[in-house]
Amino acid sequence: MCCPDLQFVSSSTCESFITTAADVAGGVTVFNNASGPVLSGYVTLTNFAASAASAFLANNGINIIGPVAPGNSQTVFVPNIGTLVAFSAIAGLSVTGRVAVDAARRFPVPTCNILAYVTNYGDGTVSVIDTATNMVISTVTVGLQPVDAVLTPNGTRVYITNEGDGTVSVIDTATNMIIATVTVGANPQGATITRDGTRVYVANSADGTVSVIDTATNMVIATVTVGFLPSDVGITPNGTRAYVPNFGSNPGEVSVINTATNLVIDTIIVGAFPSGVAITPDGTRAYVTNYGDGTVSVIDTATNIIIGAPVIVGSNPLAISLTRDGTRAYTTNSTDGTISVIDTAMNVVIATVTVGSTPTDVGTTPDGTKAYVANFGDGTVSVVDATTNMVIDTVSVGTNPLGIGIGTICRG
């Protein structure tokens, strides 16, 4: 998402007027922008020859044009046009004329920042990191034992799954305040949102279901039964299929949901204890981390068949995240304190980066330049340079950071 450029909208008007005896004291209002956005441009006052007196024009009570003799006109540039009032130079004599405004409205440019929302499982809060400075700029209290964070595509809302109380907290990013709490299934874990931002899918581990939230109403509109201990959800860009790793299945399996019917239409056998899932931007592949055997399975979403041999990563991989261009995948290897960087063209690990203690989730910035890793064991977030694959910063957050969501937030 890009921030909008400075916006100008033209505003032209031409108003004829006749002052009367009743208007002598204050004149006649010919244009009013008192409550509008900044309006800058040219203002012309014309005094018709039929007038008996010279004319003046005031902007917000201050004279800006005049005297203008009958049959003449005058133009000035006004940087901030408000209320324009025409009046006669001679008390008791009317003046007839015209005021033309040829200007442009200037709307303020929103302030845009790339922010990372980090769920702190141990203290029921979310830390908000400004990725430009790598500073925590806000801390939001949410539900009990928050797990995952997903942002709407337009960056206006963040959905937080709370394992401890079976809810989803909805954060307004303009204020970083909770605006809704949605009751879902038991022990909600990972979540995802459709590309159009209309639906949030939440994996409920303890009851083997996926809750579907309508973001317009923040209500659950469907509950889908999947496999044993679902841990995450990934959805294709076109929104037609959702892929759900079932952590407790044996052998490891992924449930495929048809989102039009909210029914499971396929089950795919993957590695041991599948945990995290990510879908490529073109929707052709699903990457699934297999916690139990230290691998990543790659699924062809057209056929729901595994492509090639599993990719060997680190020990006990939990989560996986793809860059916006789909060229790199990052896995958090929770037991050995590393992340693996996968080249998705070849499906091979090209780098292993040591981060903090017990890394649990990872997210990348929209431009793909940095990866942010939540380290459950030491209350930090590691910032990894995607070009050098080196840790360039460490941010202290809350207790037991578990999930992370990154997006562009514009305000103003």
Short mmCIF file of C-alpha atoms in Angstrom, two decimals:
data_model
loop_
_atom_site.label_atom_id
_atom_site.label_comp_id
_atom_site.label_asym_id
_atom_site.label_seq_id
_atom_site.Cartn_x
_atom_site.Cartn_y
_atom_site.Cartn_z
CA MET A 1 0.00 0.00 0.00
CA CYS A 2 1.30 3.48 -0.95
CA CYS A 3 0.41 6.77 0.66
CA PRO A 4 -1.52 9.17 -1.56
CA ASP A 5 0.23 12.17 -3.07
CA LEU A 6 -0.81 15.73 -2.27
CA GLN A 7 -4.25 16.16 -3.82
CA PHE A 8 -5.61 19.27 -5.56
CA VAL A 9 -9.22 19.59 -6.64
CA SER A 10 -10.15 22.62 -8.76
CA SER A 11 -12.91 24.90 -7.56
CA SER A 12 -14.24 27.60 -9.90
CA THR A 13 -17.27 29.81 -9.43
CA CYS A 14 -18.64 33.08 -10.71
CA GLU A 15 -21.26 34.91 -8.65
CA SER A 16 -23.07 38.14 -9.56
CA PHE A 17 -24.28 40.35 -6.74
CA ILE A 18 -26.19 43.51 -5.93
CA THR A 19 -25.73 45.15 -2.57
CA THR A 20 -28.84 46.73 -1.12
CA ALA A 21 -29.49 49.17 1.64
CA ALA A 22 -29.75 46.24 4.01
CA ASP A 23 -26.27 45.10 3.00
CA VAL A 24 -24.53 48.45 3.55
CA ALA A 25 -23.31 47.62 7.04
CA GLY A 26 -21.83 44.23 6.33
CA GLY A 27 -21.95 43.77 2.58
CA VAL A 28 -23.18 40.68 0.75
CA THR A 29 -21.54 37.25 1.01
CA VAL A 30 -20.61 35.95 -2.45
CA PHE A 31 -18.50 32.90 -1.55
CA ASN A 32 -18.14 30.82 1.61
CA ASN A 33 -15.34 28.33 2.32
CA ALA A 34 -15.24 28.89 6.07
CA SER A 35 -15.37 25.20 6.98
CA GLY A 36 -13.71 23.72 3.89
CA PRO A 37 -10.16 22.54 3.27
CA VAL A 38 -7.42 25.00 2.31
CA LEU A 39 -8.40 26.79 -0.90
CA SER A 40 -5.81 28.88 -2.74
CA GLY A 41 -6.17 30.75 -6.02
CA TYR A 42 -7.20 33.86 -7.88
CA VAL A 43 -10.18 36.06 -7.01
CA THR A 44 -11.53 38.70 -9.41
CA LEU A 45 -13.92 41.52 -8.49
CA THR A 46 -15.75 43.27 -11.34
CA ASN A 47 -17.80 46.43 -10.76
CA PHE A 48 -20.48 46.82 -13.40
CA ALA A 49 -20.66 50.24 -15.09
CA ALA A 50 -24.23 50.69 -13.84
CA SER A 51 -22.98 51.01 -10.29
CA ALA A 52 -22.95 54.37 -8.61
CA ALA A 53 -20.05 53.65 -6.26
CA SER A 54 -16.74 51.82 -6.11
CA ALA A 55 -16.69 48.24 -4.82
CA PHE A 56 -14.58 46.41 -2.26
CA LEU A 57 -14.09 42.71 -1.47
CA ALA A 58 -13.11 41.30 1.92
CA ASN A 59 -11.80 37.82 2.77
CA ASN A 60 -12.58 36.73 6.32
CA GLY A 61 -13.20 40.36 7.26
CA ILE A 62 -9.99 41.73 5.75
CA ASN A 63 -10.09 43.88 2.61
CA ILE A 64 -8.28 42.21 -0.27
CA ILE A 65 -9.61 44.09 -3.35
CA GLY A 66 -10.68 47.68 -3.89
CA PRO A 67 -11.64 50.27 -4.44
CA VAL A 68 -12.76 49.12 -7.89
CA ALA A 69 -14.41 51.90 -9.88
CA PRO A 70 -17.56 51.28 -11.95
CA GLY A 71 -16.72 49.48 -15.20
CA ASN A 72 -13.38 48.13 -13.89
CA SER A 73 -12.10 44.85 -12.39
CA GLN A 74 -9.23 43.72 -10.21
CA THR A 75 -7.65 40.30 -9.59
CA VAL A 76 -5.54 39.15 -6.64
CA PHE A 77 -4.06 35.83 -5.48
CA VAL A 78 -5.41 34.66 -2.14
CA PRO A 79 -3.49 31.84 -0.36
CA ASN A 80 -6.36 30.90 1.95
CA ILE A 81 -9.82 31.74 0.66
CA GLY A 82 -12.54 31.78 3.29
CA THR A 83 -15.66 33.94 3.29
CA LEU A 84 -15.74 36.58 0.54
CA VAL A 85 -17.96 39.63 1.13
CA ALA A 86 -18.58 42.41 -1.44
CA PHE A 87 -19.60 45.90 -0.30
CA SER A 88 -20.00 49.44 -1.52
CA ALA A 89 -17.46 52.16 -0.88
CA ILE A 90 -20.21 54.67 -0.12
CA ALA A 91 -22.71 54.05 2.62
CA GLY A 92 -26.24 54.01 1.32
CA LEU A 93 -25.31 53.47 -2.33
CA SER A 94 -25.71 50.02 -3.85
CA VAL A 95 -23.08 48.43 -6.05
CA THR A 96 -23.61 45.78 -8.74
CA GLY A 97 -20.87 43.41 -9.81
CA ARG A 98 -19.45 39.93 -10.08
CA VAL A 99 -16.89 37.85 -8.15
CA ALA A 100 -15.01 35.04 -9.88
CA VAL A 101 -13.00 32.44 -7.96
CA ASP A 102 -10.52 30.23 -9.79
CA ALA A 103 -8.75 28.14 -7.18
CA ALA A 104 -7.76 24.68 -6.03
CA ARG A 105 -8.53 22.87 -2.82
CA ARG A 106 -5.49 21.33 -1.19
CA PHE A 107 -6.16 18.27 0.91
CA PRO A 108 -3.64 17.28 3.60
CA VAL A 109 -1.26 14.41 2.92
CA PRO A 110 -1.78 11.48 5.33
CA THR A 111 1.15 10.45 7.47
CA CYS A 112 2.01 6.86 6.58
CA ASN A 113 4.14 4.46 8.60
CA ILE A 114 4.95 0.77 8.36
CA LEU A 115 4.02 -0.65 11.74
CA ALA A 116 4.53 -4.08 13.28
CA TYR A 117 1.91 -5.35 15.75
CA VAL A 118 3.41 -7.92 18.15
CA THR A 119 1.23 -10.08 20.40
CA ASN A 120 2.67 -10.56 23.89
CA TYR A 121 1.24 -13.89 25.06
CA GLY A 122 2.47 -13.57 28.64
CA ASP A 123 0.96 -10.20 29.54
CA GLY A 124 -2.10 -9.82 27.29
CA THR A 125 -0.83 -6.86 25.32
CA VAL A 126 0.18 -5.90 21.80
CA SER A 127 3.35 -3.87 21.18
CA VAL A 128 3.26 -1.51 18.19
CA ILE A 129 6.66 -1.00 16.55
CA ASP A 130 7.41 1.81 14.09
CA THR A 131 9.70 0.05 11.60
CA ALA A 132 11.32 3.35 10.58
CA THR A 133 12.81 3.79 14.05
CA ASN A 134 12.38 0.29 15.53
CA MET A 135 10.81 1.86 18.60
CA VAL A 136 7.68 0.72 20.42
CA ILE A 137 5.23 3.61 19.97
CA SER A 138 2.17 2.10 21.67
CA THR A 139 1.09 -0.80 23.86
CA VAL A 140 -2.49 -2.05 23.57
CA THR A 141 -4.19 -4.24 26.17
CA VAL A 142 -6.17 -7.01 24.45
CA GLY A 143 -7.57 -10.39 25.54
CA LEU A 144 -6.00 -13.21 27.49
CA GLN A 145 -2.93 -14.86 25.94
CA PRO A 146 -2.91 -13.17 22.50
CA VAL A 147 -1.46 -15.32 19.73
CA ASP A 148 -1.67 -13.86 16.23
CA ALA A 149 -2.11 -10.46 14.56
CA VAL A 150 -3.52 -9.85 11.07
CA LEU A 151 -4.02 -6.46 9.44
CA THR A 152 -6.72 -5.48 6.98
CA PRO A 153 -5.33 -4.65 3.51
CA ASN A 154 -6.18 -0.96 3.94
CA GLY A 155 -4.37 -0.88 7.28
CA THR A 156 -7.32 0.43 9.31
CA ARG A 157 -7.86 -2.58 11.58
CA VAL A 158 -5.82 -5.29 13.30
CA TYR A 159 -7.42 -8.58 14.38
CA ILE A 160 -5.81 -10.26 17.42
CA THR A 161 -6.59 -13.87 18.36
CA ASN A 162 -6.73 -14.44 22.13
CA GLU A 163 -6.14 -18.08 23.06
CA GLY A 164 -6.98 -17.70 26.74
CA ASP A 165 -10.53 -16.40 26.39
CA GLY A 166 -11.62 -17.59 22.95
CA THR A 167 -11.97 -14.13 21.45
CA VAL A 168 -10.61 -11.86 18.74
CA SER A 169 -9.80 -8.25 19.64
CA VAL A 170 -10.26 -5.66 16.89
CA ILE A 171 -7.87 -2.69 17.04
CA ASP A 172 -8.53 0.62 15.27
CA THR A 173 -5.10 1.58 13.96
CA ALA A 174 -5.96 5.30 13.91
CA THR A 175 -6.21 5.30 17.71
CA ASN A 176 -4.71 1.91 18.68
CA MET A 177 -7.81 1.25 20.76
CA ILE A 178 -10.07 -1.82 20.89
CA ILE A 179 -13.31 -1.19 18.99
CA ALA A 180 -14.79 -4.70 19.10
CA THR A 181 -14.34 -8.12 20.70
CA VAL A 182 -15.53 -11.16 18.75
CA THR A 183 -16.22 -14.51 20.42
CA VAL A 184 -14.88 -17.38 18.31
CA GLY A 185 -14.00 -21.02 19.06
CA ALA A 186 -11.86 -22.51 21.83
CA ASN A 187 -8.17 -21.58 21.94
CA PRO A 188 -7.89 -19.52 18.72
CA GLN A 189 -4.44 -19.62 17.17
CA GLY A 190 -3.40 -18.37 13.73
CA ALA A 191 -5.60 -16.25 11.49
CA THR A 192 -5.66 -14.73 8.03
CA ILE A 193 -7.68 -12.15 6.12
CA THR A 194 -8.98 -12.13 2.56
CA ARG A 195 -7.33 -9.82 0.05
CA ASP A 196 -10.49 -7.70 -0.17
CA GLY A 197 -10.54 -7.39 3.62
CA THR A 198 -14.09 -8.68 4.05
CA ARG A 199 -13.41 -11.93 5.94
CA VAL A 200 -11.09 -13.09 8.73
CA TYR A 201 -10.49 -16.84 9.15
CA VAL A 202 -9.46 -18.03 12.63
CA ALA A 203 -8.12 -21.49 13.51
CA ASN A 204 -9.63 -22.70 16.82
CA SER A 205 -7.23 -25.31 18.15
CA ALA A 206 -9.20 -26.86 20.99
CA ASP A 207 -12.44 -27.54 19.10
CA GLY A 208 -11.07 -28.35 15.64
CA THR A 209 -12.86 -25.54 13.81
CA VAL A 210 -12.30 -22.39 11.80
CA SER A 211 -14.38 -19.30 12.56
CA VAL A 212 -15.23 -16.93 9.71
CA ILE A 213 -15.64 -13.28 10.75
CA ASP A 214 -17.42 -10.68 8.62
CA THR A 215 -15.27 -7.55 9.04
CA ALA A 216 -18.17 -5.22 8.23
CA THR A 217 -20.11 -6.37 11.29
CA ASN A 218 -17.37 -8.12 13.30
CA MET A 219 -19.63 -11.12 13.71
CA VAL A 220 -18.95 -14.82 13.11
CA ILE A 221 -20.92 -15.84 10.02
CA ALA A 222 -19.71 -19.44 9.70
CA THR A 223 -17.91 -22.19 11.63
CA VAL A 224 -16.10 -24.89 9.67
CA THR A 225 -15.07 -28.23 11.17
CA VAL A 226 -11.54 -29.21 10.12
CA GLY A 227 -8.91 -31.58 11.56
CA PHE A 228 -7.35 -32.08 14.98
CA LEU A 229 -5.74 -29.03 16.62
CA PRO A 230 -5.80 -26.56 13.70
CA SER A 231 -3.01 -24.05 14.18
CA ASP A 232 -3.08 -21.57 11.29
CA VAL A 233 -4.98 -20.49 8.17
CA GLY A 234 -3.77 -19.36 4.76
CA ILE A 235 -6.07 -18.13 2.02
CA THR A 236 -5.52 -17.88 -1.73
CA PRO A 237 -5.40 -14.34 -3.20
CA ASN A 238 -8.69 -14.88 -5.03
CA GLY A 239 -10.29 -15.88 -1.73
CA THR A 240 -11.70 -19.20 -2.98
CA ARG A 241 -9.64 -21.63 -0.88
CA ALA A 242 -8.38 -21.67 2.71
CA TYR A 243 -5.57 -24.02 3.82
CA VAL A 244 -5.54 -25.12 7.46
CA PRO A 245 -2.62 -27.08 9.01
CA ASN A 246 -3.89 -29.48 11.68
CA PHE A 247 -1.09 -29.67 14.22
CA GLY A 248 -2.49 -32.68 16.07
CA SER A 249 -3.11 -34.87 13.03
CA ASN A 250 -1.20 -38.10 12.51
CA PRO A 251 0.03 -38.25 9.83
CA GLY A 252 0.23 -34.50 9.39
CA GLU A 253 -2.55 -33.08 7.28
CA VAL A 254 -3.85 -29.83 5.85
CA SER A 255 -7.59 -29.24 5.43
CA VAL A 256 -8.70 -27.33 2.32
CA ILE A 257 -11.85 -25.23 2.68
CA ASN A 258 -14.02 -24.06 -0.20
CA THR A 259 -14.83 -20.55 1.02
CA ALA A 260 -17.99 -20.30 -1.11
CA THR A 261 -19.60 -23.19 0.78
CA ASN A 262 -17.42 -23.20 3.92
CA LEU A 263 -16.94 -26.95 3.54
CA VAL A 264 -13.72 -29.00 3.60
CA ILE A 265 -13.17 -30.25 0.05
CA ASP A 266 -9.76 -31.92 0.40
CA THR A 267 -7.20 -33.19 2.91
CA ILE A 268 -3.49 -33.12 2.05
CA ILE A 269 -0.90 -35.27 3.83
CA VAL A 270 2.22 -33.26 4.71
CA GLY A 271 4.98 -33.64 7.33
CA ALA A 272 4.75 -34.25 11.08
CA PHE A 273 2.83 -31.75 13.22
CA PRO A 274 2.12 -29.07 10.56
CA SER A 275 2.05 -25.67 12.17
CA GLY A 276 2.23 -22.62 9.89
CA VAL A 277 1.10 -21.87 6.35
CA ALA A 278 1.70 -19.14 3.77
CA ILE A 279 0.31 -18.77 0.25
CA THR A 280 2.34 -17.28 -2.60
CA PRO A 281 1.11 -13.93 -4.00
CA ASP A 282 0.08 -15.59 -7.27
CA GLY A 283 -1.85 -18.25 -5.35
CA THR A 284 -0.15 -21.19 -7.03
CA ARG A 285 1.58 -22.67 -3.99
CA ALA A 286 1.07 -23.15 -0.26
CA TYR A 287 4.09 -23.48 2.04
CA VAL A 288 3.53 -25.45 5.26
CA THR A 289 5.97 -25.74 8.17
CA ASN A 290 6.20 -29.22 9.70
CA TYR A 291 7.16 -28.72 13.34
CA GLY A 292 7.80 -32.40 14.02
CA ASP A 293 10.38 -33.13 11.32
CA GLY A 294 12.02 -29.76 10.60
CA THR A 295 10.74 -29.41 7.06
CA VAL A 296 8.50 -27.31 4.83
CA SER A 297 6.03 -28.97 2.45
CA VAL A 298 5.18 -27.15 -0.79
CA ILE A 299 1.64 -27.71 -2.14
CA ASP A 300 0.50 -27.08 -5.70
CA THR A 301 -2.84 -25.35 -5.07
CA ALA A 302 -4.21 -26.27 -8.51
CA THR A 303 -3.98 -29.99 -7.74
CA ASN A 304 -3.46 -30.01 -3.93
CA ILE A 305 -0.48 -32.31 -4.51
CA ILE A 306 2.92 -31.95 -2.82
CA ILE A 307 5.64 -30.54 -5.11
CA GLY A 308 9.05 -32.22 -4.82
CA ALA A 309 10.80 -33.23 -1.62
CA PRO A 310 10.19 -31.32 1.62
CA VAL A 311 12.56 -28.40 2.21
CA ILE A 312 14.81 -29.08 5.19
CA VAL A 313 14.96 -26.09 7.54
CA GLY A 314 15.86 -25.71 11.23
CA SER A 315 14.60 -27.45 14.34
CA ASN A 316 10.86 -27.32 15.12
CA PRO A 317 9.74 -24.67 12.61
CA LEU A 318 6.57 -22.93 13.74
CA ALA A 319 5.63 -20.11 11.38
CA ILE A 320 6.34 -19.12 7.81
CA SER A 321 6.03 -15.82 5.96
CA LEU A 322 6.50 -14.87 2.32
CA THR A 323 7.72 -11.58 0.91
CA ARG A 324 5.20 -9.55 -1.10
CA ASP A 325 6.88 -10.56 -4.35
CA GLY A 326 6.93 -14.23 -3.32
CA THR A 327 10.65 -14.72 -3.95
CA ARG A 328 11.60 -15.51 -0.34
CA ALA A 329 10.05 -17.50 2.50
CA TYR A 330 11.12 -17.18 6.13
CA THR A 331 10.57 -19.90 8.75
CA THR A 332 10.99 -19.53 12.50
CA ASN A 333 12.93 -22.48 13.90
CA SER A 334 11.82 -22.36 17.51
CA THR A 335 14.24 -24.80 19.15
CA ASP A 336 17.53 -23.63 17.65
CA GLY A 337 16.88 -19.87 17.72
CA THR A 338 17.18 -19.31 13.99
CA ILE A 339 15.18 -18.45 10.91
CA SER A 340 15.66 -20.18 7.56
CA VAL A 341 15.50 -18.15 4.35
CA ILE A 342 14.10 -20.12 1.40
CA ASP A 343 14.54 -19.17 -2.24
CA THR A 344 11.09 -20.04 -3.57
CA ALA A 345 12.26 -20.35 -7.19
CA MET A 346 14.43 -23.35 -6.26
CA ASN A 347 12.84 -24.25 -2.91
CA VAL A 348 16.20 -24.37 -1.19
CA VAL A 349 17.47 -22.71 1.99
CA ILE A 350 19.90 -19.94 1.05
CA ALA A 351 20.61 -18.58 4.54
CA THR A 352 20.19 -19.39 8.23
CA VAL A 353 20.07 -16.41 10.59
CA THR A 354 20.54 -16.59 14.35
CA VAL A 355 17.93 -14.48 16.12
CA GLY A 356 16.61 -14.46 19.72
CA SER A 357 15.42 -17.19 22.05
CA THR A 358 12.53 -19.37 20.80
CA PRO A 359 11.48 -17.50 17.65
CA THR A 360 7.79 -18.11 17.02
CA ASP A 361 6.61 -15.85 14.20
CA VAL A 362 8.01 -13.72 11.41
CA GLY A 363 6.69 -10.97 9.15
CA THR A 364 8.23 -8.97 6.33
CA THR A 365 7.85 -5.29 5.48
CA PRO A 366 5.81 -4.43 2.37
CA ASP A 367 8.95 -3.51 0.43
CA GLY A 368 10.66 -6.77 1.41
CA THR A 369 13.72 -5.07 2.88
CA LYS A 370 13.35 -6.31 6.45
CA ALA A 371 11.99 -9.28 8.38
CA TYR A 372 10.74 -8.97 11.97
CA VAL A 373 10.98 -12.03 14.23
CA ALA A 374 9.08 -12.47 17.51
CA ASN A 375 11.30 -14.19 20.10
CA PHE A 376 9.06 -15.83 22.70
CA GLY A 377 11.88 -16.75 25.05
CA ASP A 378 13.49 -13.38 25.65
CA GLY A 379 10.78 -10.76 25.06
CA THR A 380 12.34 -9.26 21.97
CA VAL A 381 11.84 -8.80 18.25
CA SER A 382 14.84 -9.33 15.96
CA VAL A 383 15.08 -7.11 12.88
CA VAL A 384 16.75 -8.85 9.94
CA ASP A 385 18.13 -7.06 6.87
CA ALA A 386 16.77 -9.04 3.91
CA THR A 387 19.74 -8.16 1.70
CA THR A 388 22.52 -9.22 4.07
CA ASN A 389 20.50 -11.72 6.15
CA MET A 390 21.95 -10.19 9.29
CA VAL A 391 20.24 -8.99 12.47
CA ILE A 392 20.47 -5.19 12.42
CA ASP A 393 18.42 -4.36 15.50
CA THR A 394 16.70 -5.90 18.53
CA VAL A 395 13.52 -4.39 19.98
CA SER A 396 12.33 -5.11 23.52
CA VAL A 397 8.57 -5.73 23.69
CA GLY A 398 6.24 -7.41 26.19
CA THR A 399 6.32 -10.80 27.87
CA ASN A 400 6.53 -13.85 25.59
CA PRO A 401 5.98 -12.24 22.16
CA LEU A 402 4.29 -14.84 19.99
CA GLY A 403 2.76 -13.42 16.80
CA ILE A 404 3.46 -10.53 14.49
CA GLY A 405 1.57 -8.65 11.77
CA ILE A 406 3.04 -5.87 9.62
CA GLY A 407 1.32 -3.30 7.41
CA THR A 408 1.18 0.29 6.19
CA ILE A 409 -0.89 2.57 8.41
CA CYS A 410 -1.93 6.01 7.15
CA ARG A 411 -3.38 8.69 9.39
CA GLY A 412 -4.62 12.19 8.66
#
